[in-house]
Amino acid sequence: MNDWAKFFNGFADQYDGEVFTRNTEAELGFVREHLGVSDGGRVLDLGCGTGRHSVGLARLGYRVTGVDVSAGMLEVARQRATQAGATVEWVCANATEFVREAQFDGAICLCEGSMGLLAGDDDPLEHDMAILRNIRASLVGGGRLILNVLNACRMIRSHNDDDVAAGRFSVLDLTETSDVIGLMGEEGKSLRLRERGYTPPEIRRMFIWAGFTVDGVYGGTAGEWGLRRPRLDEMELMIFGRKPSAS
């Protein structure tokens, strides 16, 4: 089990109390408007966490598969689905390994669902390219992906050379590293968490390498989603990609 799975297992009961989870209904409306999946269509929620988007989409009539690396987060998601009377397929899996050939009409990977969450010595590029390739393979031709990544512009502006020297931020691969101790550790041991940020042109190029057509890169900070130009201090970017219909 990697450190991110351990972290989210310990964080599962607190997750829905965080400030960035307060806009679920508006986010569901945004996804329904822009994902382009017909009522009753099949939607993949990769890095579904506690299922707030998966369950909401299922209640709207979509056939949803929610995938997450954390069994603890999925247990909260199952409880949410039961309380809502919603049917969702839950899968505990690493996003770098989960793929179902041409099964989904659309996919979402939101709020740092999988991209950029690195374990151990993961190579940032290979880790995230594997996720993008898996999503593309799992979509039907013409299927759209809506995805969030951390904004590297904000990362760069928030760090200094002392952070680089101390290993808290890497200029070479745009990753932040932090150690977490306590509730989210095991027996008082710390967890080392690495997160990768992206600039807009970089994430656009990665989508193209993975075989997507890029429809746009926008500001993706929770509570401020919209088809607008990203700001430098934006917490997250939002990318719209589409698998070509002929693929």
PDB file of C-alpha atoms in Angstrom:
ATOM      1  CA  MET A   1       0.000   0.000   0.000  1.00  0.00           C
ATOM      2  CA  ASN A   2       1.515   3.337  -1.008  1.00  0.00           C
ATOM      3  CA  ASP A   3       1.600   6.381   1.252  1.00  0.00           C
ATOM      4  CA  TRP A   4      -1.241   8.119  -0.580  1.00  0.00           C
ATOM      5  CA  ALA A   5      -3.544   5.144   0.049  1.00  0.00           C
ATOM      6  CA  LYS A   6      -2.554   5.194   3.731  1.00  0.00           C
ATOM      7  CA  PHE A   7      -3.110   8.957   3.893  1.00  0.00           C
ATOM      8  CA  PHE A   8      -6.592   8.804   2.389  1.00  0.00           C
ATOM      9  CA  ASN A   9      -7.548   5.801   4.529  1.00  0.00           C
ATOM     10  CA  GLY A  10      -6.816   7.911   7.589  1.00  0.00           C
ATOM     11  CA  PHE A  11      -8.377  11.054   6.125  1.00  0.00           C
ATOM     12  CA  ALA A  12     -11.590   9.460   4.822  1.00  0.00           C
ATOM     13  CA  ASP A  13     -13.839  10.396   7.737  1.00  0.00           C
ATOM     14  CA  GLN A  14     -12.686  14.031   7.614  1.00  0.00           C
ATOM     15  CA  TYR A  15     -12.605  14.559   3.861  1.00  0.00           C
ATOM     16  CA  ASP A  16     -16.171  15.758   3.363  1.00  0.00           C
ATOM     17  CA  GLY A  17     -15.664  18.481   5.968  1.00  0.00           C
ATOM     18  CA  GLU A  18     -12.951  20.203   3.942  1.00  0.00           C
ATOM     19  CA  VAL A  19     -13.685  23.576   2.335  1.00  0.00           C
ATOM     20  CA  PHE A  20     -13.075  22.303  -1.209  1.00  0.00           C
ATOM     21  CA  THR A  21     -15.970  19.821  -0.933  1.00  0.00           C
ATOM     22  CA  ARG A  22     -18.667  22.458  -0.373  1.00  0.00           C
ATOM     23  CA  ASN A  23     -19.650  23.002  -4.004  1.00  0.00           C
ATOM     24  CA  THR A  24     -20.699  19.513  -5.008  1.00  0.00           C
ATOM     25  CA  GLU A  25     -24.106  20.426  -6.445  1.00  0.00           C
ATOM     26  CA  ALA A  26     -22.697  23.215  -8.607  1.00  0.00           C
ATOM     27  CA  GLU A  27     -19.870  20.923  -9.730  1.00  0.00           C
ATOM     28  CA  LEU A  28     -22.367  18.237 -10.722  1.00  0.00           C
ATOM     29  CA  GLY A  29     -24.235  20.779 -12.822  1.00  0.00           C
ATOM     30  CA  PHE A  30     -20.990  21.813 -14.473  1.00  0.00           C
ATOM     31  CA  VAL A  31     -20.037  18.202 -15.250  1.00  0.00           C
ATOM     32  CA  ARG A  32     -23.473  17.401 -16.602  1.00  0.00           C
ATOM     33  CA  GLU A  33     -23.342  20.443 -18.884  1.00  0.00           C
ATOM     34  CA  HIS A  34     -19.829  19.963 -20.229  1.00  0.00           C
ATOM     35  CA  LEU A  35     -19.091  16.217 -20.165  1.00  0.00           C
ATOM     36  CA  GLY A  36     -21.515  15.645 -23.029  1.00  0.00           C
ATOM     37  CA  VAL A  37     -22.838  12.266 -21.882  1.00  0.00           C
ATOM     38  CA  SER A  38     -26.482  11.488 -22.593  1.00  0.00           C
ATOM     39  CA  ASP A  39     -28.814  10.529 -19.758  1.00  0.00           C
ATOM     40  CA  GLY A  40     -28.189   6.922 -18.825  1.00  0.00           C
ATOM     41  CA  GLY A  41     -24.659   7.002 -20.252  1.00  0.00           C
ATOM     42  CA  ARG A  42     -21.634   5.364 -18.675  1.00  0.00           C
ATOM     43  CA  VAL A  43     -19.300   7.606 -16.656  1.00  0.00           C
ATOM     44  CA  LEU A  44     -15.924   6.778 -15.104  1.00  0.00           C
ATOM     45  CA  ASP A  45     -15.043   8.725 -11.942  1.00  0.00           C
ATOM     46  CA  LEU A  46     -11.322   8.090 -11.494  1.00  0.00           C
ATOM     47  CA  GLY A  47     -10.054   8.994  -8.045  1.00  0.00           C
ATOM     48  CA  CYS A  48     -13.641   9.176  -6.829  1.00  0.00           C
ATOM     49  CA  GLY A  49     -12.749   9.574  -3.145  1.00  0.00           C
ATOM     50  CA  THR A  50     -15.829   9.591  -0.922  1.00  0.00           C
ATOM     51  CA  GLY A  51     -18.076   9.427  -3.965  1.00  0.00           C
ATOM     52  CA  ARG A  52     -19.634  12.868  -3.826  1.00  0.00           C
ATOM     53  CA  HIS A  53     -19.546  13.191  -7.636  1.00  0.00           C
ATOM     54  CA  SER A  54     -20.159   9.490  -8.361  1.00  0.00           C
ATOM     55  CA  VAL A  55     -23.265   9.321  -6.216  1.00  0.00           C
ATOM     56  CA  GLY A  56     -24.582  12.634  -7.509  1.00  0.00           C
ATOM     57  CA  LEU A  57     -24.182  11.534 -11.116  1.00  0.00           C
ATOM     58  CA  ALA A  58     -25.811   8.179 -10.367  1.00  0.00           C
ATOM     59  CA  ARG A  59     -28.800   9.981  -8.876  1.00  0.00           C
ATOM     60  CA  LEU A  60     -29.057  11.947 -12.113  1.00  0.00           C
ATOM     61  CA  GLY A  61     -29.422   8.677 -14.011  1.00  0.00           C
ATOM     62  CA  TYR A  62     -25.887   7.959 -15.202  1.00  0.00           C
ATOM     63  CA  ARG A  63     -24.284   4.518 -14.895  1.00  0.00           C
ATOM     64  CA  VAL A  64     -21.213   5.294 -12.822  1.00  0.00           C
ATOM     65  CA  THR A  65     -18.043   3.414 -11.955  1.00  0.00           C
ATOM     66  CA  GLY A  66     -16.063   4.999  -9.134  1.00  0.00           C
ATOM     67  CA  VAL A  67     -12.396   4.025  -8.807  1.00  0.00           C
ATOM     68  CA  ASP A  68     -10.088   4.920  -5.932  1.00  0.00           C
ATOM     69  CA  VAL A  69      -6.846   3.630  -4.439  1.00  0.00           C
ATOM     70  CA  SER A  70      -8.145   4.061  -0.869  1.00  0.00           C
ATOM     71  CA  ALA A  71     -10.407   1.405   0.650  1.00  0.00           C
ATOM     72  CA  GLY A  72     -11.241   3.851   3.437  1.00  0.00           C
ATOM     73  CA  MET A  73     -12.526   6.494   1.040  1.00  0.00           C
ATOM     74  CA  LEU A  74     -14.548   3.880  -0.830  1.00  0.00           C
ATOM     75  CA  GLU A  75     -16.188   2.714   2.390  1.00  0.00           C
ATOM     76  CA  VAL A  76     -17.452   6.261   2.979  1.00  0.00           C
ATOM     77  CA  ALA A  77     -18.582   6.347  -0.662  1.00  0.00           C
ATOM     78  CA  ARG A  78     -20.567   3.130  -0.246  1.00  0.00           C
ATOM     79  CA  GLN A  79     -22.306   4.564   2.809  1.00  0.00           C
ATOM     80  CA  ARG A  80     -23.138   7.727   0.869  1.00  0.00           C
ATOM     81  CA  ALA A  81     -24.596   5.691  -1.989  1.00  0.00           C
ATOM     82  CA  THR A  82     -26.711   3.599   0.365  1.00  0.00           C
ATOM     83  CA  GLN A  83     -28.090   6.692   2.090  1.00  0.00           C
ATOM     84  CA  ALA A  84     -28.890   8.269  -1.287  1.00  0.00           C
ATOM     85  CA  GLY A  85     -30.428   5.123  -2.749  1.00  0.00           C
ATOM     86  CA  ALA A  86     -27.917   5.296  -5.618  1.00  0.00           C
ATOM     87  CA  THR A  87     -26.287   2.423  -7.475  1.00  0.00           C
ATOM     88  CA  VAL A  88     -22.586   2.842  -8.235  1.00  0.00           C
ATOM     89  CA  GLU A  89     -19.932   0.275  -9.103  1.00  0.00           C
ATOM     90  CA  TRP A  90     -17.007   0.802  -6.722  1.00  0.00           C
ATOM     91  CA  VAL A  91     -13.510  -0.424  -7.620  1.00  0.00           C
ATOM     92  CA  CYS A  92     -10.432  -0.231  -5.381  1.00  0.00           C
ATOM     93  CA  ALA A  93      -7.523   0.153  -7.788  1.00  0.00           C
ATOM     94  CA  ASN A  94      -4.532   2.292  -8.663  1.00  0.00           C
ATOM     95  CA  ALA A  95      -5.346   4.674 -11.507  1.00  0.00           C
ATOM     96  CA  THR A  96      -2.096   3.730 -13.248  1.00  0.00           C
ATOM     97  CA  GLU A  97      -3.435   0.177 -13.589  1.00  0.00           C
ATOM     98  CA  PHE A  98      -7.210   0.513 -14.050  1.00  0.00           C
ATOM     99  CA  VAL A  99      -8.442   0.242 -17.635  1.00  0.00           C
ATOM    100  CA  ARG A 100     -11.553  -1.085 -19.379  1.00  0.00           C
ATOM    101  CA  GLU A 101     -11.383  -1.017 -23.126  1.00  0.00           C
ATOM    102  CA  ALA A 102     -13.872   1.412 -24.733  1.00  0.00           C
ATOM    103  CA  GLN A 103     -16.480   1.058 -22.008  1.00  0.00           C
ATOM    104  CA  PHE A 104     -17.251   4.618 -20.870  1.00  0.00           C
ATOM    105  CA  ASP A 105     -19.007   7.489 -22.635  1.00  0.00           C
ATOM    106  CA  GLY A 106     -17.241  10.070 -20.471  1.00  0.00           C
ATOM    107  CA  ALA A 107     -14.734  10.308 -17.639  1.00  0.00           C
ATOM    108  CA  ILE A 108     -13.933  12.687 -14.803  1.00  0.00           C
ATOM    109  CA  CYS A 109     -10.809  12.924 -12.653  1.00  0.00           C
ATOM    110  CA  LEU A 110     -11.437  15.853 -10.338  1.00  0.00           C
ATOM    111  CA  CYS A 111      -9.963  17.587  -7.295  1.00  0.00           C
ATOM    112  CA  GLU A 112      -6.586  15.846  -7.486  1.00  0.00           C
ATOM    113  CA  GLY A 113      -8.315  12.529  -7.968  1.00  0.00           C
ATOM    114  CA  SER A 114      -5.244  10.723  -9.282  1.00  0.00           C
ATOM    115  CA  MET A 115      -3.006  12.846 -11.482  1.00  0.00           C
ATOM    116  CA  GLY A 116       0.129  14.108  -9.772  1.00  0.00           C
ATOM    117  CA  LEU A 117      -0.216  12.023  -6.598  1.00  0.00           C
ATOM    118  CA  LEU A 118       3.116  10.218  -6.569  1.00  0.00           C
ATOM    119  CA  ALA A 119       4.215   7.305  -4.419  1.00  0.00           C
ATOM    120  CA  GLY A 120       7.787   6.419  -3.487  1.00  0.00           C
ATOM    121  CA  ASP A 121      10.073   6.778  -6.460  1.00  0.00           C
ATOM    122  CA  ASP A 122       7.326   7.136  -9.084  1.00  0.00           C
ATOM    123  CA  ASP A 123       8.530   8.925 -12.178  1.00  0.00           C
ATOM    124  CA  PRO A 124       6.110  11.889 -12.465  1.00  0.00           C
ATOM    125  CA  LEU A 125       5.833  11.767 -16.243  1.00  0.00           C
ATOM    126  CA  GLU A 126       5.419   7.998 -16.533  1.00  0.00           C
ATOM    127  CA  HIS A 127       2.933   7.875 -13.638  1.00  0.00           C
ATOM    128  CA  ASP A 128       0.610  10.473 -15.097  1.00  0.00           C
ATOM    129  CA  MET A 129       0.991   9.396 -18.708  1.00  0.00           C
ATOM    130  CA  ALA A 130      -0.078   5.889 -17.651  1.00  0.00           C
ATOM    131  CA  ILE A 131      -3.251   7.362 -16.146  1.00  0.00           C
ATOM    132  CA  LEU A 132      -4.049   9.395 -19.248  1.00  0.00           C
ATOM    133  CA  ARG A 133      -3.468   6.430 -21.552  1.00  0.00           C
ATOM    134  CA  ASN A 134      -5.706   4.231 -19.390  1.00  0.00           C
ATOM    135  CA  ILE A 135      -8.507   6.797 -19.440  1.00  0.00           C
ATOM    136  CA  ARG A 136      -8.265   7.185 -23.199  1.00  0.00           C
ATOM    137  CA  ALA A 137      -8.386   3.411 -23.683  1.00  0.00           C
ATOM    138  CA  SER A 138     -11.420   3.198 -21.388  1.00  0.00           C
ATOM    139  CA  LEU A 139     -13.428   5.799 -23.343  1.00  0.00           C
ATOM    140  CA  VAL A 140     -15.500   5.149 -26.421  1.00  0.00           C
ATOM    141  CA  GLY A 141     -14.668   7.181 -29.517  1.00  0.00           C
ATOM    142  CA  GLY A 142     -15.791  10.766 -29.006  1.00  0.00           C
ATOM    143  CA  GLY A 143     -15.851  10.358 -25.212  1.00  0.00           C
ATOM    144  CA  ARG A 144     -14.783  13.427 -23.233  1.00  0.00           C
ATOM    145  CA  LEU A 145     -12.543  13.697 -20.164  1.00  0.00           C
ATOM    146  CA  ILE A 146     -12.711  16.505 -17.596  1.00  0.00           C
ATOM    147  CA  LEU A 147      -9.627  16.477 -15.380  1.00  0.00           C
ATOM    148  CA  ASN A 148      -7.964  18.613 -12.690  1.00  0.00           C
ATOM    149  CA  VAL A 149      -4.254  18.952 -11.961  1.00  0.00           C
ATOM    150  CA  LEU A 150      -2.356  21.168  -9.546  1.00  0.00           C
ATOM    151  CA  ASN A 151      -1.179  24.456 -11.033  1.00  0.00           C
ATOM    152  CA  ALA A 152       2.624  24.579 -11.201  1.00  0.00           C
ATOM    153  CA  CYS A 153       2.569  28.371 -11.603  1.00  0.00           C
ATOM    154  CA  ARG A 154       1.159  28.678  -8.077  1.00  0.00           C
ATOM    155  CA  MET A 155       3.710  26.179  -6.773  1.00  0.00           C
ATOM    156  CA  ILE A 156       6.616  28.152  -8.202  1.00  0.00           C
ATOM    157  CA  ARG A 157       5.308  31.451  -6.825  1.00  0.00           C
ATOM    158  CA  SER A 158       4.760  29.971  -3.340  1.00  0.00           C
ATOM    159  CA  HIS A 159       8.258  28.455  -2.911  1.00  0.00           C
ATOM    160  CA  ASN A 160      11.783  29.827  -2.623  1.00  0.00           C
ATOM    161  CA  ASP A 161      15.352  28.576  -2.912  1.00  0.00           C
ATOM    162  CA  ASP A 162      15.343  27.448   0.730  1.00  0.00           C
ATOM    163  CA  ASP A 163      12.458  25.105  -0.099  1.00  0.00           C
ATOM    164  CA  VAL A 164      14.421  23.755  -3.051  1.00  0.00           C
ATOM    165  CA  ALA A 165      17.535  23.185  -0.903  1.00  0.00           C
ATOM    166  CA  ALA A 166      15.460  21.444   1.777  1.00  0.00           C
ATOM    167  CA  GLY A 167      13.767  19.147  -0.734  1.00  0.00           C
ATOM    168  CA  ARG A 168      10.295  20.591  -0.190  1.00  0.00           C
ATOM    169  CA  PHE A 169      10.057  21.663  -3.824  1.00  0.00           C
ATOM    170  CA  SER A 170      11.829  20.350  -6.910  1.00  0.00           C
ATOM    171  CA  VAL A 171      12.469  22.688  -9.803  1.00  0.00           C
ATOM    172  CA  LEU A 172      13.475  19.723 -11.956  1.00  0.00           C
ATOM    173  CA  ASP A 173      10.093  17.977 -11.933  1.00  0.00           C
ATOM    174  CA  LEU A 174       7.752  20.548 -10.292  1.00  0.00           C
ATOM    175  CA  THR A 175       6.896  18.369  -7.303  1.00  0.00           C
ATOM    176  CA  GLU A 176       6.139  19.306  -3.711  1.00  0.00           C
ATOM    177  CA  THR A 177       7.166  16.867  -0.967  1.00  0.00           C
ATOM    178  CA  SER A 178       5.770  16.872   2.572  1.00  0.00           C
ATOM    179  CA  ASP A 179       5.874  14.560   5.584  1.00  0.00           C
ATOM    180  CA  VAL A 180       2.631  13.883   7.448  1.00  0.00           C
ATOM    181  CA  ILE A 181       2.625  12.426  10.974  1.00  0.00           C
ATOM    182  CA  GLY A 182      -0.274  11.425  13.205  1.00  0.00           C
ATOM    183  CA  LEU A 183      -3.765  10.327  12.223  1.00  0.00           C
ATOM    184  CA  MET A 184      -2.762   9.607   8.664  1.00  0.00           C
ATOM    185  CA  GLY A 185       0.395   7.693   9.570  1.00  0.00           C
ATOM    186  CA  GLU A 186       0.800   4.196  10.933  1.00  0.00           C
ATOM    187  CA  GLU A 187       1.905   3.831  14.571  1.00  0.00           C
ATOM    188  CA  GLY A 188       3.254   7.359  14.599  1.00  0.00           C
ATOM    189  CA  LYS A 189       5.339   6.902  11.466  1.00  0.00           C
ATOM    190  CA  SER A 190       5.382   9.665   8.929  1.00  0.00           C
ATOM    191  CA  LEU A 191       4.098   9.446   5.402  1.00  0.00           C
ATOM    192  CA  ARG A 192       6.038  11.094   2.590  1.00  0.00           C
ATOM    193  CA  LEU A 193       3.649  12.649   0.081  1.00  0.00           C
ATOM    194  CA  ARG A 194       4.723  13.936  -3.335  1.00  0.00           C
ATOM    195  CA  GLU A 195       2.507  16.031  -5.599  1.00  0.00           C
ATOM    196  CA  ARG A 196       3.231  17.083  -9.172  1.00  0.00           C
ATOM    197  CA  GLY A 197       2.047  20.378 -10.646  1.00  0.00           C
ATOM    198  CA  TYR A 198       1.632  21.316 -14.316  1.00  0.00           C
ATOM    199  CA  THR A 199       1.792  24.416 -16.445  1.00  0.00           C
ATOM    200  CA  PRO A 200      -1.013  24.810 -19.006  1.00  0.00           C
ATOM    201  CA  PRO A 201       1.167  24.139 -22.089  1.00  0.00           C
ATOM    202  CA  GLU A 202       2.716  21.078 -20.433  1.00  0.00           C
ATOM    203  CA  ILE A 203      -0.560  19.389 -19.528  1.00  0.00           C
ATOM    204  CA  ARG A 204      -1.950  20.203 -22.964  1.00  0.00           C
ATOM    205  CA  ARG A 205       1.034  18.481 -24.582  1.00  0.00           C
ATOM    206  CA  MET A 206       0.644  15.418 -22.341  1.00  0.00           C
ATOM    207  CA  PHE A 207      -2.992  15.060 -23.375  1.00  0.00           C
ATOM    208  CA  ILE A 208      -1.921  15.150 -27.011  1.00  0.00           C
ATOM    209  CA  TRP A 209       0.812  12.557 -26.379  1.00  0.00           C
ATOM    210  CA  ALA A 210      -1.826  10.310 -24.772  1.00  0.00           C
ATOM    211  CA  GLY A 211      -4.012  10.581 -27.888  1.00  0.00           C
ATOM    212  CA  PHE A 212      -6.575  13.166 -26.810  1.00  0.00           C
ATOM    213  CA  THR A 213      -7.834  16.195 -28.665  1.00  0.00           C
ATOM    214  CA  VAL A 214      -7.621  19.129 -26.236  1.00  0.00           C
ATOM    215  CA  ASP A 215     -10.741  21.295 -26.141  1.00  0.00           C
ATOM    216  CA  GLY A 216      -9.430  23.744 -23.559  1.00  0.00           C
ATOM    217  CA  VAL A 217      -7.426  24.459 -20.397  1.00  0.00           C
ATOM    218  CA  TYR A 218      -9.231  26.531 -17.777  1.00  0.00           C
ATOM    219  CA  GLY A 219      -9.171  27.674 -14.182  1.00  0.00           C
ATOM    220  CA  GLY A 220     -10.140  24.749 -11.969  1.00  0.00           C
ATOM    221  CA  THR A 221      -9.989  25.965  -8.365  1.00  0.00           C
ATOM    222  CA  ALA A 222     -12.782  24.445  -6.266  1.00  0.00           C
ATOM    223  CA  GLY A 223     -15.757  26.782  -6.053  1.00  0.00           C
ATOM    224  CA  GLU A 224     -14.615  28.766  -9.094  1.00  0.00           C
ATOM    225  CA  TRP A 225     -15.004  26.368 -12.001  1.00  0.00           C
ATOM    226  CA  GLY A 226     -15.710  27.991 -15.325  1.00  0.00           C
ATOM    227  CA  LEU A 227     -14.565  28.292 -18.905  1.00  0.00           C
ATOM    228  CA  ARG A 228     -12.172  31.083 -18.009  1.00  0.00           C
ATOM    229  CA  ARG A 229      -8.466  31.779 -18.371  1.00  0.00           C
ATOM    230  CA  PRO A 230      -6.388  30.327 -15.482  1.00  0.00           C
ATOM    231  CA  ARG A 231      -4.852  32.735 -12.991  1.00  0.00           C
ATOM    232  CA  LEU A 232      -1.232  32.463 -11.841  1.00  0.00           C
ATOM    233  CA  ASP A 233      -2.246  31.577  -8.277  1.00  0.00           C
ATOM    234  CA  GLU A 234      -5.011  29.191  -9.327  1.00  0.00           C
ATOM    235  CA  MET A 235      -4.933  26.109  -7.071  1.00  0.00           C
ATOM    236  CA  GLU A 236      -5.879  23.752  -9.911  1.00  0.00           C
ATOM    237  CA  LEU A 237      -6.175  23.722 -13.672  1.00  0.00           C
ATOM    238  CA  MET A 238      -9.047  22.057 -15.528  1.00  0.00           C
ATOM    239  CA  ILE A 239      -8.495  20.352 -18.861  1.00  0.00           C
ATOM    240  CA  PHE A 240     -11.127  19.190 -21.345  1.00  0.00           C
ATOM    241  CA  GLY A 241      -9.968  16.362 -23.607  1.00  0.00           C
ATOM    242  CA  ARG A 242     -11.732  14.173 -26.116  1.00  0.00           C
ATOM    243  CA  LYS A 243     -10.893  10.777 -27.588  1.00  0.00           C
ATOM    244  CA  PRO A 244     -11.163  11.094 -31.367  1.00  0.00           C
ATOM    245  CA  SER A 245     -14.276   9.435 -32.754  1.00  0.00           C
ATOM    246  CA  ALA A 246     -12.295   7.333 -35.201  1.00  0.00           C
ATOM    247  CA  SER A 247     -10.194   5.784 -32.417  1.00  0.00           C
TER     248      SER A 247
END
